[in-house]
CSV table of C-alpha atoms in Angstrom, one decimal:
chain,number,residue,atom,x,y,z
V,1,UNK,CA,35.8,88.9,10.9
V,2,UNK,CA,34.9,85.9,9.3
V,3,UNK,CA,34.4,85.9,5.3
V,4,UNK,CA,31.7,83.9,5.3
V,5,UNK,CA,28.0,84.9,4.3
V,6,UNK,CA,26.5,81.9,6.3
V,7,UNK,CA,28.0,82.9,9.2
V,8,UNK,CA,27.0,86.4,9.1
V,9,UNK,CA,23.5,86.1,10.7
V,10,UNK,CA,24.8,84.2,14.0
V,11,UNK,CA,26.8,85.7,16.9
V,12,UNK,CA,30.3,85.0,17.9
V,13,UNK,CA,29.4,82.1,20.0
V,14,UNK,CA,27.2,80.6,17.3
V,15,UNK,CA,29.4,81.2,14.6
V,16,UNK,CA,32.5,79.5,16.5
V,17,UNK,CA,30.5,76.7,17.6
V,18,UNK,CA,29.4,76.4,13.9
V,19,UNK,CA,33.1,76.8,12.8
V,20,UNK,CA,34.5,74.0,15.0
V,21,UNK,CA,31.5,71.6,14.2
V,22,UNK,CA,32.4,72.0,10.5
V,23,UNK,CA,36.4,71.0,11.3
V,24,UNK,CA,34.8,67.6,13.6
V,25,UNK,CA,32.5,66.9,11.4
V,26,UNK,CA,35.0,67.0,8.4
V,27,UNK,CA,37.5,64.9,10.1
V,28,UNK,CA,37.8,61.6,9.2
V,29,UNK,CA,37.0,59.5,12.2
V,30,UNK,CA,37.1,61.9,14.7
V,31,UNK,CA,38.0,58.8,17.6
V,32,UNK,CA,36.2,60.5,20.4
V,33,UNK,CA,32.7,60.7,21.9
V,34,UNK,CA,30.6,62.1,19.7
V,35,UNK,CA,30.9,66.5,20.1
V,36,UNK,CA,27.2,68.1,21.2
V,37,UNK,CA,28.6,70.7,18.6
V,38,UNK,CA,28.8,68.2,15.5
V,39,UNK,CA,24.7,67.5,16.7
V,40,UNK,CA,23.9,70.8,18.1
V,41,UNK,CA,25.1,72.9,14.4
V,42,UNK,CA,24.8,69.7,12.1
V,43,UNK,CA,22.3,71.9,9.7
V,44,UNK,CA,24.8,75.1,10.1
V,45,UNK,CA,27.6,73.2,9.7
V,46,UNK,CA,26.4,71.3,6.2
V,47,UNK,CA,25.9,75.1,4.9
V,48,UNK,CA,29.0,76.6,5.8
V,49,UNK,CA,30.7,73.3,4.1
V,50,UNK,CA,28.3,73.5,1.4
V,51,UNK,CA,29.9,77.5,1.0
V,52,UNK,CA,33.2,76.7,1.1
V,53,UNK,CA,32.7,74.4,-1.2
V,54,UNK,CA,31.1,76.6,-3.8
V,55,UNK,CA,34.1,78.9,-2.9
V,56,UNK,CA,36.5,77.0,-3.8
V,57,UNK,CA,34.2,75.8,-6.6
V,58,UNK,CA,35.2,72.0,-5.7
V,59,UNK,CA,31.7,70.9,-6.3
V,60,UNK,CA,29.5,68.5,-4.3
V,61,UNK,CA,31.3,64.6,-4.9
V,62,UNK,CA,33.9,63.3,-2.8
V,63,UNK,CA,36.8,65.2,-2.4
V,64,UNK,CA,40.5,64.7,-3.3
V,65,UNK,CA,43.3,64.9,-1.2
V,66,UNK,CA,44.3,68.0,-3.1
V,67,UNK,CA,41.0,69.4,-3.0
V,68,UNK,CA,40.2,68.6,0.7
V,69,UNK,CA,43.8,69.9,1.5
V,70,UNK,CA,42.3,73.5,0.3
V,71,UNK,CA,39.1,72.7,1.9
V,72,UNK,CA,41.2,72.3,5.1
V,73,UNK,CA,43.3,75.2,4.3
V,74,UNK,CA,39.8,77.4,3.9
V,75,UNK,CA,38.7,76.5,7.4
V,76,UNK,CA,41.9,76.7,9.4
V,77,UNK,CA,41.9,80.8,8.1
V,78,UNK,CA,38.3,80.8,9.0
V,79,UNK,CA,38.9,80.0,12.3
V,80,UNK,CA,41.9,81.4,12.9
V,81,UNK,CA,40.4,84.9,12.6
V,82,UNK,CA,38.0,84.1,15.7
V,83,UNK,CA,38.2,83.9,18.9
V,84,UNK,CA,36.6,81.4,20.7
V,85,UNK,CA,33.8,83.3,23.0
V,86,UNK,CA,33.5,80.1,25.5
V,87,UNK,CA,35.5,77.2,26.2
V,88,UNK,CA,32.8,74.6,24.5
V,89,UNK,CA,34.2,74.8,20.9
V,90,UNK,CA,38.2,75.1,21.9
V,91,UNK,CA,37.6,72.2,24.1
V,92,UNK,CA,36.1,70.2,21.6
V,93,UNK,CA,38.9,70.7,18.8
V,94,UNK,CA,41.5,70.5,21.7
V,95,UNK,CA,40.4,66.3,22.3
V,96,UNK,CA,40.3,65.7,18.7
V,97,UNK,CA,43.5,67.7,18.1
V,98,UNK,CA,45.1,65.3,21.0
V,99,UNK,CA,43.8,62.3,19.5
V,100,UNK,CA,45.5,63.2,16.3
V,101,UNK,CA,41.8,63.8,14.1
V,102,UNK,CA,42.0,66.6,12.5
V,103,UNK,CA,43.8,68.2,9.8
V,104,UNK,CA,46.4,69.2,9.6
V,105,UNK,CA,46.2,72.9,8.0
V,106,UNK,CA,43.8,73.0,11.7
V,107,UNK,CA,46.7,72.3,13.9
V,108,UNK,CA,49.1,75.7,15.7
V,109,UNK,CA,52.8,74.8,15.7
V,110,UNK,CA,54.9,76.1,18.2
V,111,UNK,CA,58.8,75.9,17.5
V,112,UNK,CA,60.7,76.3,21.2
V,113,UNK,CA,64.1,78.2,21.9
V,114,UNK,CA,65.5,74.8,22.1
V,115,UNK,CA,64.2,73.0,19.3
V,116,UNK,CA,65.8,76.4,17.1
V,117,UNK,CA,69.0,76.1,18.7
V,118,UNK,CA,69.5,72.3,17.9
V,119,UNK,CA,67.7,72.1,14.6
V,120,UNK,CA,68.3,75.7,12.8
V,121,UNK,CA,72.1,75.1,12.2
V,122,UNK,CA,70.8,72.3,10.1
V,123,UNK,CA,68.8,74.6,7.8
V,124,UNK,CA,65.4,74.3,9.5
V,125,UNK,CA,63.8,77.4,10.4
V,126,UNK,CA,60.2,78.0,11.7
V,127,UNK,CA,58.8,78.7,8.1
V,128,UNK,CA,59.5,75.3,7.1
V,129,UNK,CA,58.2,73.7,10.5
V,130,UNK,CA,54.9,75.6,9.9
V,131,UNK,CA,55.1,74.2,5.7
V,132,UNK,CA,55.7,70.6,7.0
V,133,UNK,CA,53.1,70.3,9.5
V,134,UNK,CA,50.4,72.7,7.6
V,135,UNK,CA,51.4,71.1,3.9
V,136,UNK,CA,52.9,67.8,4.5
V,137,UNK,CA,53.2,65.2,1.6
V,138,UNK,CA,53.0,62.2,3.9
V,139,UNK,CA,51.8,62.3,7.9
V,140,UNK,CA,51.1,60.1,10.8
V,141,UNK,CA,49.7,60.6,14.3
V,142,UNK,CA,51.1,58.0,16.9
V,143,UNK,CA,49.9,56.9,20.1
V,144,UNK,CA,46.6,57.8,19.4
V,145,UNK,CA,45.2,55.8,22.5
V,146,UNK,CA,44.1,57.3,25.7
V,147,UNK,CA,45.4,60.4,24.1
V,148,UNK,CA,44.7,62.8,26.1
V,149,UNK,CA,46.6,61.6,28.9
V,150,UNK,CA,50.4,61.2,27.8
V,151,UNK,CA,52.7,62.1,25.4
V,152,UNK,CA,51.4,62.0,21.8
V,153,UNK,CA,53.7,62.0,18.8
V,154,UNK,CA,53.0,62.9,15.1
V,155,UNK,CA,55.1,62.3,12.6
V,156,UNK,CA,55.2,64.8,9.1
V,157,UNK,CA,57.4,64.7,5.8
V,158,UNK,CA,57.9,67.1,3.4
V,159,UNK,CA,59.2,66.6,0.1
V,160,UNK,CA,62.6,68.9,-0.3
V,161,UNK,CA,63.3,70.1,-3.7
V,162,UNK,CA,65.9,72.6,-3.7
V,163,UNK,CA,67.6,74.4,-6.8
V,164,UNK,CA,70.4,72.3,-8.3
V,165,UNK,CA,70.8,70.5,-4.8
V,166,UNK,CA,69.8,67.0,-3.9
V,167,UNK,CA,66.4,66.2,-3.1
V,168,UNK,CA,65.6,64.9,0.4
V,169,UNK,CA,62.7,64.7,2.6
V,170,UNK,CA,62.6,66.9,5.6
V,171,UNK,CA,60.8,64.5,8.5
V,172,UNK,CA,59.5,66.0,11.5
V,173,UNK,CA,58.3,64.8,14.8
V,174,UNK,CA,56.2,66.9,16.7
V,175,UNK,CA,54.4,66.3,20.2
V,176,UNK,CA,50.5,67.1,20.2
V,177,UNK,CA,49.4,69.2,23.0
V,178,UNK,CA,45.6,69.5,21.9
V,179,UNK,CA,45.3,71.6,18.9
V,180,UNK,CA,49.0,72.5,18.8
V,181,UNK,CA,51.4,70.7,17.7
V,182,UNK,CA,54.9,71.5,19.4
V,183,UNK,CA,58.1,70.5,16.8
V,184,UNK,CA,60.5,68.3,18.7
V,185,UNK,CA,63.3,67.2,16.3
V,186,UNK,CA,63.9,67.2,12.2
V,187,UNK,CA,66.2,65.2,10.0
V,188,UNK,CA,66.6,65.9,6.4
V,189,UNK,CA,66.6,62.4,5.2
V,190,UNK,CA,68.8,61.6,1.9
V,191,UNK,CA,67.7,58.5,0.0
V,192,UNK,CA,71.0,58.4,-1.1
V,193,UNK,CA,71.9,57.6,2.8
V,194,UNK,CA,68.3,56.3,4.1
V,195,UNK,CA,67.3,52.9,2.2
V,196,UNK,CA,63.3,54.0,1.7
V,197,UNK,CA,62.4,51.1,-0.6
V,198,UNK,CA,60.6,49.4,2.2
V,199,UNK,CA,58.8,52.4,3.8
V,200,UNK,CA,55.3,52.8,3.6
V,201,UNK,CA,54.5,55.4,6.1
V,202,UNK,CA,56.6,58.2,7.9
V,203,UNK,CA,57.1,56.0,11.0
V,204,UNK,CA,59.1,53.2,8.7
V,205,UNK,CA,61.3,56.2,7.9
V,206,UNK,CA,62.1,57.8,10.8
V,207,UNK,CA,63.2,53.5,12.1
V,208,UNK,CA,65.3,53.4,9.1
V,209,UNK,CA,67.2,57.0,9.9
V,210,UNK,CA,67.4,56.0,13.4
V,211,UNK,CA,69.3,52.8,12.2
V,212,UNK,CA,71.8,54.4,9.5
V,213,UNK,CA,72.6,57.8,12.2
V,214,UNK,CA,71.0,56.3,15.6
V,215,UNK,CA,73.2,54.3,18.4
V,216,UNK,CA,72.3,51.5,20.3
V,217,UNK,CA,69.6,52.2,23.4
V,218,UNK,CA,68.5,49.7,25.5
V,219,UNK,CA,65.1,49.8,27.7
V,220,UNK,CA,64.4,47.5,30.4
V,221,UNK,CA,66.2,44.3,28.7
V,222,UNK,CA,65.6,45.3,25.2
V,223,UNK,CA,68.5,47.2,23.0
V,224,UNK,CA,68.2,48.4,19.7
V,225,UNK,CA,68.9,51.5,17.6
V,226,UNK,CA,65.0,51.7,17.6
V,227,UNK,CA,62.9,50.7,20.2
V,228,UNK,CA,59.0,50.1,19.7
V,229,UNK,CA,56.2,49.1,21.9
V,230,UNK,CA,57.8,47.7,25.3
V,231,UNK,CA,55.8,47.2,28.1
V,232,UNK,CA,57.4,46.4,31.6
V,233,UNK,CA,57.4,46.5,35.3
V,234,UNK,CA,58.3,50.0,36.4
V,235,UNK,CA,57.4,53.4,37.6
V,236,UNK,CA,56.6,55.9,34.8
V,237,UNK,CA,56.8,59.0,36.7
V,238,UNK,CA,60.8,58.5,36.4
V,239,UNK,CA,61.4,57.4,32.6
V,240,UNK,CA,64.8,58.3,32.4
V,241,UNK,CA,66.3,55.4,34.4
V,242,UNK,CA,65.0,53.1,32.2
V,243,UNK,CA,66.6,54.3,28.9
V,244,UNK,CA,70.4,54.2,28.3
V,245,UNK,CA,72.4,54.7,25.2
V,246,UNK,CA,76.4,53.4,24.8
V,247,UNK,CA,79.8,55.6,24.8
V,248,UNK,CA,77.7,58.7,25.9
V,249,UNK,CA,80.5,60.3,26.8
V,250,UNK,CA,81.8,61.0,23.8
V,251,UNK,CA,78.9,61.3,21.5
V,252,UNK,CA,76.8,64.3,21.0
V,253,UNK,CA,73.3,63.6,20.1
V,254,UNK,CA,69.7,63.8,20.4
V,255,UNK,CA,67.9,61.4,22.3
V,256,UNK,CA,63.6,60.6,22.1
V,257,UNK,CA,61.8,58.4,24.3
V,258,UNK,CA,58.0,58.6,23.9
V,259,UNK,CA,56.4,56.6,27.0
V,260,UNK,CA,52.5,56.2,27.6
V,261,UNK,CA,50.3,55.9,31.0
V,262,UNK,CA,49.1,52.8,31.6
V,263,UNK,CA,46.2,51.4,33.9
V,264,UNK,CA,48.7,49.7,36.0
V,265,UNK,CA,50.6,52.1,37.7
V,266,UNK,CA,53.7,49.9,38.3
V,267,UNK,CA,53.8,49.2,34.5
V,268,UNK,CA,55.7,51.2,31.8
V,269,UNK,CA,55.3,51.6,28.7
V,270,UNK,CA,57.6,53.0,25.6
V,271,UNK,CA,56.0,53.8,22.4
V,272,UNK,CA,59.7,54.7,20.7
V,273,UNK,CA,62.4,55.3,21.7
V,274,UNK,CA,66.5,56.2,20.1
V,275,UNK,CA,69.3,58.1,19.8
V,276,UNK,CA,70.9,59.8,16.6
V,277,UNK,CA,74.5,60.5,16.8
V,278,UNK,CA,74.5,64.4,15.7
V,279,UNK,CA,78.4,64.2,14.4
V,280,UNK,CA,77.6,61.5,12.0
V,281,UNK,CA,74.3,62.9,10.7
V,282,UNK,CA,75.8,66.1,10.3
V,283,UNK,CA,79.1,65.0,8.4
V,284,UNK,CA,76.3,63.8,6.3
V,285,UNK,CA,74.7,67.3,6.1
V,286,UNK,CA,78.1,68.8,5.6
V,287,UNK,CA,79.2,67.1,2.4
V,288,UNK,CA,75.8,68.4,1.0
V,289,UNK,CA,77.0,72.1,1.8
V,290,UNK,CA,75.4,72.6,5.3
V,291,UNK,CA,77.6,74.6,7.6
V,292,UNK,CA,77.2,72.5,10.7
């Protein structure tokens, strides 16, 4: 039952169509057509806001990232204790979750059996999937167009400050499947190893871990240890023929290609691609007291 005093008076539909016009209308830029909810509840909405608000006691001005991170934090718990009586509200978060607009205390993560047997010998359990993406220090959504028809990548980094151990950032890379955001790989990043002096955004990090830990890949006539943006002549039901990597024989490692429909059927297109040799990274992780 929803904490909420404003709330109170509707039913369950209401209240969850009130609930999910608060989170779009909240959003910054929500980058899809405009929801009949945010116009439908726009007055129910502003009050339940306008409570949360006073809950918090954060006031009426603009909000900072601290404060709208426990405004966030307020709604996701909100709407996490309902469920959605029809599909009009879910829908409507799912399209803005996909196109990467809303935050992200909103967002579900799902950690795979897979994704726990590759990533929790390096340390990285589900608690700290569910921190980074819920309470990240630094985020970014990619392939944001046409998002709701291909693979969708975000990108989240969490300061690592552990007891009389070396700081690092944990960066994750998650795939967004409407309001859920599934993990796919993270690296603890050492600045010690990783030159960040140049990186503005979680994207210029994860291209300078690829090129200290990554190995070459090549797609369609381009190789590099991180491959961005290449558009070419090809079918993109079958992406794997298109992406190689060198000496994979004796390697063991984790490999990422992230490719995007186009208009053009016969064309492909890669958002990123690489490779990260897992015996380097975690000789790195190993000298810092991981058993790997």
């Amino acid at each position: 039952m929803t904490s909420l005093r404003t709330l109170k008076d509707f039913d369950t539909v209401t209240a969850n169509g009130v609930l999910a016009a608060v989170a779009l209308s909240t959003s910054a830029d929500p980058g899809i057509e405009k929801s009949t909810l945010v116009e439908q509840y726009r007055h129910q909405a502003n009050a339940v806001a306008n409570e949360i608000r006073s809950a918090l006691q954060l006031g009426s001005g603009a909000l900072t990232r601290d404060d709208q991170a426990r405004f966030d934090a307020f709604l996701a718990r909100e709407i996490q204790k309902n469920v959605f009586a029809n599909r009009d509200p879910l829908d409507a978060l799912g399209k803005a979750g996909q196109a990467g607009r809303l935050p992200s205390s909103l967002y579900k993560v799902r950690v795979t059996q897979q994704f726990e047997q590759a990533f929790r010998r390096h340390g990285v359990k589900k608690k700290l999937v569910e921190e980074a993406v819920h309470l990240p220090d630094d985020y970014q959504h990619l392939l944001n167009d046409d998002a709701r028809e291909r693979d969708t990548l975000s990108l989240f980094m969490k300061k690592i400050l552990p007891s009389g151990k070396e700081p690092h950032w944990l960066l994750l890379q998650t795939v967004r499947q409407g309001i859920i955001q599934v993990a796919q790989s993270a690296w603890r990043v050492y600045p010690a190893d990783v030159d960040l002096t140049r990186a503005k955004q979680p994207l210029d990090v994860l291209r300078a871990f690829a090129n200290v830990f990554g190995v070459d890949v090549k797609v369609a006539d381009k190789t590099a240890r991180f491959i961005e943006s290449v558009t070419f002549m090809g079918d993109p039901a079958k992406p794997e023929q298109y992406f190689y990597f060198a000496h994979q024989e004796r390697l063991k490692t984790f490999m990422s290609i992230s490719h995007v429909l186009t208009t053009d059927p016969g064309t492909f297109r890669v958002g990123i691609g690489y490779c990260i040799d897992l015996g380097k990274y975690e000789a790195s992780l190993a000298k810092r007291g991981f058993n790997v």
